[in-house]
Amino acid sequence: MPNTSARPKHGRRARRRRRVDPARDQLVSSSLESAQQCLLNQDYGTAFVHYLLVLNLAPVFKDFAQESFRFTLFKWAEELDSVGRIQELFDCYEQALEIFPADEVILNSMGEHLFRMGFRDEAAGHFHKALKLKPDYPEARENFYRVANWLVERWHFLMLNDHGRNRKYQQAIQKAVQNGCNTVLDIGTGTGILGMCAKKAGAAEVYACELSKTMYELACEVVAANGMEGSIKILHKKSLEMEVPTDIPHRVSLVVTETVDAGLFGEGIIESLIHAWHHLLLPPK
């Protein structure tokens, strides 16, 4: 007699899960055929709807249909863009990314539409996600730096190339770290230069915060390019909203910042430093 005790539990339920659903399979098959036929007829909107149905009901077809789905999405998006149906365009991209959340080509394409519509910060976010998925994707890299160039003020580049200024900051940070300030917070990090100075000076822990999404992502890129990824924790947050231990594990012994504009106080440096003094910085020895 067979050893029934060796059978896996819930066998009947497992068999039910594997049971074929003829009606669903027929719907998937006919929708896939309709999608391909509409694509041949250049009826991109209808083809897109059919592809959505197929890929939601039968994810097993993702690899098979991915290229055709992308092509259909891009063509349909062009049509929607040409007649000003912008919300529908972005809805289609959102639906596409629900099915292919890690598709760098779709992310890059949506970023291009966002950039053309003037949503440059959001566009930068999509280009950055595409680069994270495929670091050697040239179109996404070019797009990311193009939008960053739009968002970063020209004076910022001049400031970064002010070697005398940078040297003074580096010397001051190094002196503070050598005198025992081994935990550092860089407020308004920008490209991350002051945080990197602190790490190079030997600080044990370095934290940085940046309000601008684009500058935050740029700082992450710069820090990684300098071999300090994981050594500096960068937060996409305003310093006034930071809390211990939610955002940083404990108060720091040194706060550095370069949030001064041509009028000195335009970037809210006074408010930021008062908040840091009361909530983020250790009391003086």
Coordinates of N, CA and C in Angstrom, one line a residue, residues 27-28 45 118 126 128 162 191 193 209 252 259 266 280:
L27 N -8.9 34.2 -23.2 CA -8.9 35.6 -23.2 C -7.5 36.2 -23.5
V28 N -6.5 35.6 -22.8 CA -5.1 36.0 -23.0 C -4.7 35.8 -24.4
G45 N -3.2 52.8 -29.5 CA -3.9 52.9 -28.2 C -4.6 51.6 -27.9
G118 N 8.5 70.3 -18.3 CA 9.0 71.3 -17.3 C 9.1 70.7 -15.9
H126 N 13.7 60.0 -12.5 CA 13.5 58.8 -13.4 C 14.9 58.5 -14.1
H128 N 17.8 59.0 -12.9 CA 18.7 58.4 -11.9 C 18.3 56.9 -11.6
D162 N 36.4 77.0 -6.9 CA 37.1 78.0 -6.2 C 38.1 77.2 -5.2
T191 N 26.8 69.0 -3.7 CA 27.5 67.8 -4.3 C 28.2 66.9 -3.4
I193 N 30.7 67.9 -1.2 CA 32.1 68.1 -1.0 C 32.6 68.3 0.4
C209 N 22.7 66.0 4.5 CA 21.3 66.2 4.1 C 21.2 67.2 3.0
V252 N 25.6 64.8 16.7 CA 27.0 64.9 16.1 C 27.8 65.9 16.9
T259 N 25.5 76.9 3.3 CA 24.2 77.5 2.9 C 24.2 79.0 3.0
G266 N 20.1 84.3 2.7 CA 19.0 83.9 1.8 C 18.6 82.5 1.8
L280 N 20.5 68.7 17.0 CA 21.3 67.7 16.3 C 22.8 67.7 16.7

